[in-house]
PDB file of C-alpha atoms in Angstrom:
ATOM      1  CA  UNK K   1     -35.506 -20.273  24.846  1.00 49.00           C
ATOM      2  CA  UNK K   2     -33.095 -17.547  25.858  1.00 55.00           C
ATOM      3  CA  UNK K   3     -30.244 -18.954  27.909  1.00 55.00           C
ATOM      4  CA  UNK K   4     -29.342 -17.092  31.097  1.00 52.00           C
ATOM      5  CA  UNK K   5     -26.320 -14.841  30.836  1.00 47.00           C
ATOM      6  CA  UNK K   6     -23.517 -15.233  33.312  1.00 56.00           C
ATOM      7  CA  UNK K   7     -23.879 -12.624  36.074  1.00 55.00           C
ATOM      8  CA  UNK K   8     -20.156 -11.911  36.224  1.00 75.00           C
ATOM      9  CA  UNK K   9     -19.795  -8.397  34.869  1.00 80.00           C
ATOM     10  CA  UNK K  10     -16.229  -7.087  34.922  1.00 83.00           C
ATOM     11  CA  UNK K  11     -16.934  -3.441  35.597  1.00 83.00           C
ATOM     12  CA  UNK K  12     -14.355  -0.800  36.374  1.00 85.00           C
ATOM     13  CA  UNK K  13     -14.735   2.448  38.292  1.00 82.00           C
ATOM     14  CA  UNK K  14     -11.739   3.963  36.492  1.00 83.00           C
ATOM     15  CA  UNK K  15     -12.198   7.650  35.724  1.00 81.00           C
ATOM     16  CA  UNK K  16     -11.088   9.730  32.775  1.00 80.00           C
ATOM     17  CA  UNK K  17      -8.330  11.359  34.836  1.00 82.00           C
ATOM     18  CA  UNK K  18      -6.718   7.934  35.259  1.00 86.00           C
ATOM     19  CA  UNK K  19      -6.406   7.462  31.483  1.00 84.00           C
ATOM     20  CA  UNK K  20      -3.659   9.809  30.277  1.00 88.00           C
ATOM     21  CA  UNK K  21      -3.054  10.677  26.644  1.00 93.00           C
ATOM     22  CA  UNK K  22      -0.079   8.794  25.255  1.00 94.00           C
ATOM     23  CA  UNK K  23      -0.362   5.877  27.665  1.00 93.00           C
ATOM     24  CA  UNK K  24       0.287   2.518  26.059  1.00 96.00           C
ATOM     25  CA  UNK K  25      -1.428  -0.661  27.213  1.00 96.00           C
ATOM     26  CA  UNK K  26      -0.734  -4.285  26.486  1.00 94.00           C
ATOM     27  CA  UNK K  27      -0.138  -6.488  24.676  1.00 98.00           C
ATOM     28  CA  UNK K  28      -2.972  -8.667  25.965  1.00 98.00           C
ATOM     29  CA  UNK K  29      -3.133 -12.136  24.473  1.00 98.00           C
ATOM     30  CA  UNK K  30      -6.372 -14.028  23.893  1.00 98.00           C
ATOM     31  CA  UNK K  31      -7.008 -17.102  21.822  1.00 98.00           C
ATOM     32  CA  UNK K  32      -9.548 -16.923  19.038  1.00 98.00           C
ATOM     33  CA  UNK K  33     -10.981 -20.323  19.830  1.00 98.00           C
ATOM     34  CA  UNK K  34     -12.995 -22.679  17.666  1.00 96.00           C
ATOM     35  CA  UNK K  35     -15.902 -22.167  20.064  1.00 97.00           C
ATOM     36  CA  UNK K  36     -15.778 -18.399  19.571  1.00 98.00           C
ATOM     37  CA  UNK K  37     -15.578 -18.708  15.789  1.00 97.00           C
ATOM     38  CA  UNK K  38     -18.519 -21.111  15.611  1.00 96.00           C
ATOM     39  CA  UNK K  39     -20.579 -19.179  18.168  1.00 97.00           C
ATOM     40  CA  UNK K  40     -20.046 -15.999  16.141  1.00 98.00           C
ATOM     41  CA  UNK K  41     -21.265 -17.544  12.897  1.00 97.00           C
ATOM     42  CA  UNK K  42     -24.431 -18.808  14.587  1.00 97.00           C
ATOM     43  CA  UNK K  43     -25.156 -15.766  16.756  1.00 97.00           C
ATOM     44  CA  UNK K  44     -24.640 -13.220  13.961  1.00 97.00           C
ATOM     45  CA  UNK K  45     -25.778 -15.514  11.138  1.00 96.00           C
ATOM     46  CA  UNK K  46     -22.402 -14.611   9.625  1.00 95.00           C
ATOM     47  CA  UNK K  47     -21.742 -17.565   7.387  1.00 93.00           C
ATOM     48  CA  UNK K  48     -19.149 -18.428   4.768  1.00 96.00           C
ATOM     49  CA  UNK K  49     -17.792 -21.852   3.765  1.00 96.00           C
ATOM     50  CA  UNK K  50     -14.294 -20.607   4.596  1.00 97.00           C
ATOM     51  CA  UNK K  51     -15.311 -20.256   8.259  1.00 97.00           C
ATOM     52  CA  UNK K  52     -16.302 -23.900   8.582  1.00 95.00           C
ATOM     53  CA  UNK K  53     -14.188 -25.965   6.241  1.00 95.00           C
ATOM     54  CA  UNK K  54     -10.430 -26.023   5.631  1.00 96.00           C
ATOM     55  CA  UNK K  55     -10.801 -27.238   2.063  1.00 97.00           C
ATOM     56  CA  UNK K  56     -13.288 -24.489   1.190  1.00 97.00           C
ATOM     57  CA  UNK K  57     -10.962 -21.967   2.796  1.00 97.00           C
ATOM     58  CA  UNK K  58      -7.982 -23.198   0.755  1.00 97.00           C
ATOM     59  CA  UNK K  59     -10.030 -23.005  -2.435  1.00 96.00           C
ATOM     60  CA  UNK K  60     -10.752 -19.394  -1.542  1.00 95.00           C
ATOM     61  CA  UNK K  61      -7.032 -18.717  -1.206  1.00 95.00           C
ATOM     62  CA  UNK K  62      -6.547 -18.954   2.557  1.00 97.00           C
ATOM     63  CA  UNK K  63      -4.150 -21.279   4.379  1.00 96.00           C
ATOM     64  CA  UNK K  64      -7.046 -22.819   6.317  1.00 96.00           C
ATOM     65  CA  UNK K  65     -10.311 -21.867   7.981  1.00 97.00           C
ATOM     66  CA  UNK K  66     -10.516 -18.157   8.696  1.00 98.00           C
ATOM     67  CA  UNK K  67     -12.394 -16.420  11.478  1.00 98.00           C
ATOM     68  CA  UNK K  68     -15.267 -14.027  10.824  1.00 98.00           C
ATOM     69  CA  UNK K  69     -13.633 -10.582  10.796  1.00 98.00           C
ATOM     70  CA  UNK K  70     -16.186  -9.208  13.251  1.00 98.00           C
ATOM     71  CA  UNK K  71     -14.521 -11.336  15.926  1.00 98.00           C
ATOM     72  CA  UNK K  72     -11.741  -8.751  16.038  1.00 98.00           C
ATOM     73  CA  UNK K  73     -14.081  -6.528  18.047  1.00 98.00           C
ATOM     74  CA  UNK K  74     -13.962  -9.144  20.808  1.00 98.00           C
ATOM     75  CA  UNK K  75     -10.199  -8.746  21.097  1.00 98.00           C
ATOM     76  CA  UNK K  76     -10.456  -4.969  21.258  1.00 97.00           C
ATOM     77  CA  UNK K  77     -12.988  -5.199  24.093  1.00 96.00           C
ATOM     78  CA  UNK K  78     -10.954  -7.791  25.974  1.00 97.00           C
ATOM     79  CA  UNK K  79      -7.842  -5.636  25.742  1.00 97.00           C
ATOM     80  CA  UNK K  80      -9.716  -2.665  27.217  1.00 95.00           C
ATOM     81  CA  UNK K  81     -11.080  -4.785  30.036  1.00 94.00           C
ATOM     82  CA  UNK K  82      -7.640  -6.240  30.752  1.00 95.00           C
ATOM     83  CA  UNK K  83      -6.149  -2.748  30.842  1.00 94.00           C
ATOM     84  CA  UNK K  84      -8.788  -1.190  33.054  1.00 92.00           C
ATOM     85  CA  UNK K  85      -9.907  -4.122  35.196  1.00 90.00           C
ATOM     86  CA  UNK K  86     -13.239  -4.306  33.414  1.00 88.00           C
ATOM     87  CA  UNK K  87     -15.440  -2.085  31.297  1.00 87.00           C
ATOM     88  CA  UNK K  88     -15.671   1.387  32.810  1.00 84.00           C
ATOM     89  CA  UNK K  89     -19.180   1.911  34.166  1.00 83.00           C
ATOM     90  CA  UNK K  90     -21.234   4.100  31.858  1.00 82.00           C
ATOM     91  CA  UNK K  91     -18.782   4.007  28.954  1.00 86.00           C
ATOM     92  CA  UNK K  92     -20.382   4.502  25.523  1.00 89.00           C
ATOM     93  CA  UNK K  93     -19.006   3.485  22.148  1.00 94.00           C
ATOM     94  CA  UNK K  94     -19.295   6.539  19.880  1.00 96.00           C
ATOM     95  CA  UNK K  95     -17.194   5.598  16.855  1.00 98.00           C
ATOM     96  CA  UNK K  96     -15.216   2.606  15.679  1.00 98.00           C
ATOM     97  CA  UNK K  97     -13.053   2.085  12.634  1.00 98.00           C
ATOM     98  CA  UNK K  98     -11.460  -1.252  11.826  1.00 98.00           C
ATOM     99  CA  UNK K  99      -8.820  -1.935   9.161  1.00 98.00           C
ATOM    100  CA  UNK K 100      -8.421  -5.567   8.195  1.00 98.00           C
ATOM    101  CA  UNK K 101      -4.968  -6.914   7.408  1.00 98.00           C
ATOM    102  CA  UNK K 102      -3.771 -10.563   7.547  1.00 98.00           C
ATOM    103  CA  UNK K 103      -6.586 -13.069   8.115  1.00 98.00           C
ATOM    104  CA  UNK K 104      -7.189 -14.456  11.599  1.00 98.00           C
ATOM    105  CA  UNK K 105      -7.708 -18.177  11.998  1.00 98.00           C
ATOM    106  CA  UNK K 106      -9.422 -20.221  14.713  1.00 98.00           C
ATOM    107  CA  UNK K 107      -6.720 -21.253  17.171  1.00 97.00           C
ATOM    108  CA  UNK K 108      -4.707 -18.051  16.715  1.00 98.00           C
ATOM    109  CA  UNK K 109      -3.392 -16.453  19.851  1.00 98.00           C
ATOM    110  CA  UNK K 110      -3.863 -12.760  19.167  1.00 98.00           C
ATOM    111  CA  UNK K 111      -2.038 -10.001  20.990  1.00 98.00           C
ATOM    112  CA  UNK K 112      -3.696  -6.599  21.244  1.00 98.00           C
ATOM    113  CA  UNK K 113      -2.077  -3.395  22.402  1.00 98.00           C
ATOM    114  CA  UNK K 114      -3.385   0.122  22.360  1.00 98.00           C
ATOM    115  CA  UNK K 115      -2.512   3.723  22.954  1.00 98.00           C
ATOM    116  CA  UNK K 116      -4.642   6.650  24.081  1.00 96.00           C
ATOM    117  CA  UNK K 117      -4.314   9.229  21.316  1.00 96.00           C
ATOM    118  CA  UNK K 118      -6.502  12.156  22.322  1.00 96.00           C
ATOM    119  CA  UNK K 119      -8.845  13.181  25.080  1.00 94.00           C
ATOM    120  CA  UNK K 120     -11.437  15.930  24.846  1.00 94.00           C
ATOM    121  CA  UNK K 121     -14.153  17.063  27.209  1.00 93.00           C
ATOM    122  CA  UNK K 122     -17.643  17.442  25.763  1.00 92.00           C
ATOM    123  CA  UNK K 123     -20.670  18.116  27.942  1.00 87.00           C
ATOM    124  CA  UNK K 124     -18.554  17.407  31.033  1.00 88.00           C
ATOM    125  CA  UNK K 125     -17.634  13.944  29.833  1.00 90.00           C
ATOM    126  CA  UNK K 126     -14.224  12.742  28.617  1.00 91.00           C
ATOM    127  CA  UNK K 127     -14.076  11.456  25.054  1.00 94.00           C
ATOM    128  CA  UNK K 128     -11.097   9.227  24.294  1.00 94.00           C
ATOM    129  CA  UNK K 129      -9.652   8.308  20.928  1.00 96.00           C
ATOM    130  CA  UNK K 130      -7.637   5.111  21.031  1.00 97.00           C
ATOM    131  CA  UNK K 131      -5.791   3.091  18.441  1.00 98.00           C
ATOM    132  CA  UNK K 132      -5.655  -0.648  18.947  1.00 98.00           C
ATOM    133  CA  UNK K 133      -3.483  -3.081  17.011  1.00 98.00           C
ATOM    134  CA  UNK K 134      -3.984  -6.834  17.032  1.00 98.00           C
ATOM    135  CA  UNK K 135      -1.218  -9.145  15.828  1.00 98.00           C
ATOM    136  CA  UNK K 136      -0.977 -12.891  15.416  1.00 98.00           C
ATOM    137  CA  UNK K 137       1.762 -15.042  16.894  1.00 95.00           C
ATOM    138  CA  UNK K 138       3.873 -14.527  13.749  1.00 96.00           C
ATOM    139  CA  UNK K 139       3.880 -10.808  14.466  1.00 97.00           C
ATOM    140  CA  UNK K 140       1.637 -10.028  11.494  1.00 98.00           C
ATOM    141  CA  UNK K 141      -0.882  -7.253  11.948  1.00 98.00           C
ATOM    142  CA  UNK K 142      -4.363  -8.729  11.755  1.00 98.00           C
ATOM    143  CA  UNK K 143      -6.485  -5.668  12.481  1.00 98.00           C
ATOM    144  CA  UNK K 144      -6.164  -2.057  13.562  1.00 98.00           C
ATOM    145  CA  UNK K 145      -9.014  -0.205  15.194  1.00 98.00           C
ATOM    146  CA  UNK K 146      -9.539   3.430  16.049  1.00 98.00           C
ATOM    147  CA  UNK K 147     -12.181   3.765  18.724  1.00 98.00           C
ATOM    148  CA  UNK K 148     -13.888   6.733  20.360  1.00 97.00           C
ATOM    149  CA  UNK K 149     -15.239   5.945  23.777  1.00 94.00           C
ATOM    150  CA  UNK K 150     -17.116   8.342  26.032  1.00 92.00           C
ATOM    151  CA  UNK K 151     -16.492   7.741  29.705  1.00 83.00           C
ATOM    152  CA  UNK K 152     -19.004   8.579  32.411  1.00 74.00           C
ATOM    153  CA  UNK K 153     -16.637  10.748  34.446  1.00 72.00           C
TER     154      UNK K 153
ATOM    155  CA  UNK P   1     -16.242 -14.992  -7.092  1.00 64.00           C
ATOM    156  CA  UNK P   2     -14.275 -11.948  -6.074  1.00 86.00           C
ATOM    157  CA  UNK P   3     -15.561  -8.608  -7.328  1.00 93.00           C
ATOM    158  CA  UNK P   4     -13.235  -6.709  -9.662  1.00 94.00           C
ATOM    159  CA  UNK P   5     -12.621  -2.993  -9.672  1.00 96.00           C
ATOM    160  CA  UNK P   6     -13.483  -2.580 -13.327  1.00 94.00           C
ATOM    161  CA  UNK P   7     -17.017  -3.841 -12.750  1.00 93.00           C
ATOM    162  CA  UNK P   8     -17.800  -1.298 -10.050  1.00 97.00           C
ATOM    163  CA  UNK P   9     -19.826   1.825 -10.809  1.00 96.00           C
ATOM    164  CA  UNK P  10     -20.311   4.894  -8.626  1.00 98.00           C
ATOM    165  CA  UNK P  11     -23.890   4.824  -7.370  1.00 98.00           C
ATOM    166  CA  UNK P  12     -24.020   1.035  -7.386  1.00 97.00           C
ATOM    167  CA  UNK P  13     -26.137  -0.280  -4.524  1.00 98.00           C
ATOM    168  CA  UNK P  14     -24.746  -3.029  -2.322  1.00 98.00           C
ATOM    169  CA  UNK P  15     -27.150  -5.913  -1.606  1.00 97.00           C
ATOM    170  CA  UNK P  16     -28.522  -5.198   1.855  1.00 98.00           C
ATOM    171  CA  UNK P  17     -28.096  -7.549   4.802  1.00 98.00           C
ATOM    172  CA  UNK P  18     -30.649  -7.739   7.605  1.00 98.00           C
ATOM    173  CA  UNK P  19     -30.944  -9.594  10.864  1.00 97.00           C
ATOM    174  CA  UNK P  20     -32.864  -9.588  14.116  1.00 98.00           C
ATOM    175  CA  UNK P  21     -30.969  -8.924  17.316  1.00 98.00           C
ATOM    176  CA  UNK P  22     -32.282 -11.006  20.210  1.00 98.00           C
ATOM    177  CA  UNK P  23     -31.300 -11.113  23.862  1.00 98.00           C
ATOM    178  CA  UNK P  24     -29.659 -14.422  23.028  1.00 98.00           C
ATOM    179  CA  UNK P  25     -27.527 -12.706  20.369  1.00 98.00           C
ATOM    180  CA  UNK P  26     -26.437 -10.190  23.004  1.00 97.00           C
ATOM    181  CA  UNK P  27     -25.770 -12.909  25.587  1.00 97.00           C
ATOM    182  CA  UNK P  28     -23.667 -14.812  23.044  1.00 97.00           C
ATOM    183  CA  UNK P  29     -21.633 -11.662  22.359  1.00 97.00           C
ATOM    184  CA  UNK P  30     -21.168 -11.254  26.124  1.00 95.00           C
ATOM    185  CA  UNK P  31     -19.972 -14.862  26.369  1.00 95.00           C
ATOM    186  CA  UNK P  32     -17.465 -14.319  23.555  1.00 96.00           C
ATOM    187  CA  UNK P  33     -16.194 -10.912  24.713  1.00 95.00           C
ATOM    188  CA  UNK P  34     -16.517 -11.354  28.509  1.00 93.00           C
ATOM    189  CA  UNK P  35     -18.380  -8.026  28.496  1.00 92.00           C
ATOM    190  CA  UNK P  36     -21.277  -8.801  30.843  1.00 92.00           C
ATOM    191  CA  UNK P  37     -22.210  -5.201  31.493  1.00 91.00           C
ATOM    192  CA  UNK P  38     -25.733  -5.425  32.985  1.00 91.00           C
ATOM    193  CA  UNK P  39     -26.890  -2.824  30.468  1.00 92.00           C
ATOM    194  CA  UNK P  40     -26.377  -5.577  27.888  1.00 94.00           C
ATOM    195  CA  UNK P  41     -27.331  -8.762  29.720  1.00 94.00           C
ATOM    196  CA  UNK P  42     -29.651  -7.921  32.627  1.00 93.00           C
ATOM    197  CA  UNK P  43     -33.199  -7.134  31.438  1.00 95.00           C
ATOM    198  CA  UNK P  44     -34.274  -5.936  34.910  1.00 95.00           C
ATOM    199  CA  UNK P  45     -31.358  -3.513  35.019  1.00 92.00           C
ATOM    200  CA  UNK P  46     -32.016  -2.422  31.451  1.00 93.00           C
ATOM    201  CA  UNK P  47     -35.627  -1.533  32.299  1.00 95.00           C
ATOM    202  CA  UNK P  48     -34.357   0.817  35.021  1.00 94.00           C
ATOM    203  CA  UNK P  49     -32.249   2.841  32.564  1.00 92.00           C
ATOM    204  CA  UNK P  50     -33.268   5.580  30.123  1.00 92.00           C
ATOM    205  CA  UNK P  51     -33.164   2.914  27.392  1.00 94.00           C
ATOM    206  CA  UNK P  52     -35.962   0.992  29.196  1.00 95.00           C
ATOM    207  CA  UNK P  53     -34.322  -2.168  27.915  1.00 96.00           C
ATOM    208  CA  UNK P  54     -31.035  -3.913  27.526  1.00 96.00           C
ATOM    209  CA  UNK P  55     -29.071  -2.718  24.511  1.00 96.00           C
ATOM    210  CA  UNK P  56     -26.791  -4.571  22.123  1.00 97.00           C
ATOM    211  CA  UNK P  57     -23.034  -4.185  22.156  1.00 97.00           C
ATOM    212  CA  UNK P  58     -22.231  -1.761  19.319  1.00 97.00           C
ATOM    213  CA  UNK P  59     -20.261  -4.264  17.218  1.00 97.00           C
ATOM    214  CA  UNK P  60     -23.381  -6.446  16.845  1.00 98.00           C
ATOM    215  CA  UNK P  61     -25.337  -4.153  14.492  1.00 98.00           C
ATOM    216  CA  UNK P  62     -22.041  -3.047  12.926  1.00 98.00           C
ATOM    217  CA  UNK P  63     -21.442  -6.618  11.824  1.00 98.00           C
ATOM    218  CA  UNK P  64     -24.398  -6.486   9.420  1.00 98.00           C
ATOM    219  CA  UNK P  65     -22.582  -3.748   7.485  1.00 98.00           C
ATOM    220  CA  UNK P  66     -19.407  -5.786   7.524  1.00 98.00           C
ATOM    221  CA  UNK P  67     -21.293  -8.825   6.243  1.00 98.00           C
ATOM    222  CA  UNK P  68     -22.726  -6.696   3.450  1.00 98.00           C
ATOM    223  CA  UNK P  69     -19.230  -5.650   2.382  1.00 98.00           C
ATOM    224  CA  UNK P  70     -17.859  -9.203   2.540  1.00 97.00           C
ATOM    225  CA  UNK P  71     -20.712 -10.590   0.495  1.00 97.00           C
ATOM    226  CA  UNK P  72     -20.418  -7.828  -2.074  1.00 97.00           C
ATOM    227  CA  UNK P  73     -16.671  -8.208  -2.592  1.00 96.00           C
ATOM    228  CA  UNK P  74     -16.811 -11.997  -2.277  1.00 95.00           C
ATOM    229  CA  UNK P  75     -14.264 -12.515   0.487  1.00 96.00           C
ATOM    230  CA  UNK P  76     -14.541 -14.274   3.835  1.00 97.00           C
ATOM    231  CA  UNK P  77     -11.828 -12.017   5.241  1.00 98.00           C
ATOM    232  CA  UNK P  78     -11.686  -8.526   3.674  1.00 96.00           C
ATOM    233  CA  UNK P  79      -7.922  -7.950   3.569  1.00 96.00           C
ATOM    234  CA  UNK P  80      -7.206  -4.283   2.889  1.00 96.00           C
ATOM    235  CA  UNK P  81     -10.765  -3.233   3.689  1.00 98.00           C
ATOM    236  CA  UNK P  82     -11.979  -1.011   6.473  1.00 98.00           C
ATOM    237  CA  UNK P  83     -15.198  -0.051   8.177  1.00 98.00           C
ATOM    238  CA  UNK P  84     -15.808   3.345   9.771  1.00 98.00           C
ATOM    239  CA  UNK P  85     -18.846   3.477  12.027  1.00 98.00           C
ATOM    240  CA  UNK P  86     -20.540   6.274  13.928  1.00 98.00           C
ATOM    241  CA  UNK P  87     -23.007   4.978  16.485  1.00 98.00           C
ATOM    242  CA  UNK P  88     -26.122   7.135  16.549  1.00 97.00           C
ATOM    243  CA  UNK P  89     -28.674   5.133  18.502  1.00 96.00           C
ATOM    244  CA  UNK P  90     -28.829   1.961  20.545  1.00 96.00           C
ATOM    245  CA  UNK P  91     -30.074  -1.345  19.177  1.00 98.00           C
ATOM    246  CA  UNK P  92     -32.345  -3.360  21.429  1.00 98.00           C
ATOM    247  CA  UNK P  93     -33.531  -6.966  21.594  1.00 98.00           C
ATOM    248  CA  UNK P  94     -36.172  -7.517  18.931  1.00 98.00           C
ATOM    249  CA  UNK P  95     -34.758  -4.895  16.607  1.00 98.00           C
ATOM    250  CA  UNK P  96     -34.480  -5.871  12.972  1.00 98.00           C
ATOM    251  CA  UNK P  97     -31.358  -4.171  11.648  1.00 98.00           C
ATOM    252  CA  UNK P  98     -30.880  -3.628   7.935  1.00 98.00           C
ATOM    253  CA  UNK P  99     -27.520  -2.603   6.514  1.00 98.00           C
ATOM    254  CA  UNK P 100     -27.646  -0.729   3.208  1.00 98.00           C
ATOM    255  CA  UNK P 101     -24.910   0.871   1.191  1.00 98.00           C
ATOM    256  CA  UNK P 102     -23.855   2.339  -2.121  1.00 98.00           C
ATOM    257  CA  UNK P 103     -20.625   3.161  -3.886  1.00 98.00           C
ATOM    258  CA  UNK P 104     -19.775   6.857  -3.602  1.00 98.00           C
ATOM    259  CA  UNK P 105     -16.236   6.980  -4.952  1.00 98.00           C
ATOM    260  CA  UNK P 106     -13.761   4.897  -6.909  1.00 98.00           C
ATOM    261  CA  UNK P 107     -10.028   5.539  -7.123  1.00 97.00           C
ATOM    262  CA  UNK P 108      -8.598   3.882 -10.247  1.00 96.00           C
ATOM    263  CA  UNK P 109      -4.952   4.432  -9.312  1.00 96.00           C
ATOM    264  CA  UNK P 110      -5.290   2.349  -6.171  1.00 96.00           C
ATOM    265  CA  UNK P 111      -8.378   0.275  -7.133  1.00 96.00           C
ATOM    266  CA  UNK P 112      -9.949   1.578  -3.944  1.00 97.00           C
ATOM    267  CA  UNK P 113     -13.732   1.721  -3.607  1.00 98.00           C
ATOM    268  CA  UNK P 114     -15.498   3.830  -1.004  1.00 98.00           C
ATOM    269  CA  UNK P 115     -19.105   3.142  -0.003  1.00 98.00           C
ATOM    270  CA  UNK P 116     -21.470   4.902   2.359  1.00 98.00           C
ATOM    271  CA  UNK P 117     -23.607   2.732   4.560  1.00 98.00           C
ATOM    272  CA  UNK P 118     -26.357   2.945   7.133  1.00 98.00           C
ATOM    273  CA  UNK P 119     -27.778   0.463   9.585  1.00 98.00           C
ATOM    274  CA  UNK P 120     -31.444   1.140  10.316  1.00 98.00           C
ATOM    275  CA  UNK P 121     -33.903  -0.496  12.663  1.00 98.00           C
ATOM    276  CA  UNK P 122     -37.425  -1.630  11.773  1.00 98.00           C
ATOM    277  CA  UNK P 123     -38.746   1.896  12.401  1.00 98.00           C
ATOM    278  CA  UNK P 124     -36.389   3.318   9.810  1.00 98.00           C
ATOM    279  CA  UNK P 125     -34.240   4.967  12.479  1.00 98.00           C
ATOM    280  CA  UNK P 126     -30.544   5.058  11.713  1.00 98.00           C
ATOM    281  CA  UNK P 127     -28.495   3.362  14.429  1.00 98.00           C
ATOM    282  CA  UNK P 128     -25.132   3.492  12.621  1.00 98.00           C
ATOM    283  CA  UNK P 129     -23.828   5.528   9.699  1.00 98.00           C
ATOM    284  CA  UNK P 130     -20.423   5.170   8.147  1.00 98.00           C
ATOM    285  CA  UNK P 131     -18.140   4.197   5.318  1.00 98.00           C
ATOM    286  CA  UNK P 132     -16.811   0.957   3.950  1.00 98.00           C
ATOM    287  CA  UNK P 133     -13.606   0.917   1.931  1.00 98.00           C
ATOM    288  CA  UNK P 134     -11.998  -1.896   0.042  1.00 97.00           C
ATOM    289  CA  UNK P 135      -9.266  -2.478  -2.507  1.00 96.00           C
ATOM    290  CA  UNK P 136     -10.273  -4.735  -5.391  1.00 96.00           C
ATOM    291  CA  UNK P 137      -8.284  -6.518  -8.051  1.00 93.00           C
ATOM    292  CA  UNK P 138      -8.215  -4.658 -11.367  1.00 89.00           C
TER     293      UNK P 138
END
């Protein structure tokens, strides 16, 4: 049975003109919780012994359980919503690149900051290229993402 | 067992990874990301849009390509790897997404491997195209 989703959308009416090129946002800190890591593995059927078991993770060369790398996309989204007061209404994800650096672990408090790199107008809509960087509490870079978002206006 | 650069051949096909996206998958992603945009989580709203349905957050189908890379290289966390995705079409609840890929270039000096990938739905429509890159041990 499909569980009901929470009806608490954080939507933003921010427009493209309020997002200037060169503007830096963040850092925004969010914990990569055990609940998130385990929910991800079940929801995406993204399984690996190193996600569930410290000993298996150490045998694989990690310091302890690691998080599924796809969870980094959650931190990128949260940073955008923190910066803009929610997801801009009508925004579309056009491209996303992610570089993976130091592993993230459940319990890590990850700080994400980003900068608006370019803005172009196509078919009357602003396209933004951003670069986001997520670091752990040791200051190590965990992931870098370059994202192209199309805003509605 | 981690894959080694010397065992990789250009043209090699990566074992595909497939999964079905359900509304529950999308709701779980909304719970984890706090992105409760009604286009993702409200079926009534989704039916009123040109999509005629809710649609999945883009990183959901993208994860099947990432899983394919991880399984192929044999790493839970793909340090030094990257994924480059271009989103072509929306994925909807009920869609079966299959990620497929093949090696298109190897760079011996850096042990870097570049693969092309696609994510297609059950109708054979491409929803994502892109590249996967990784650096393997010699």
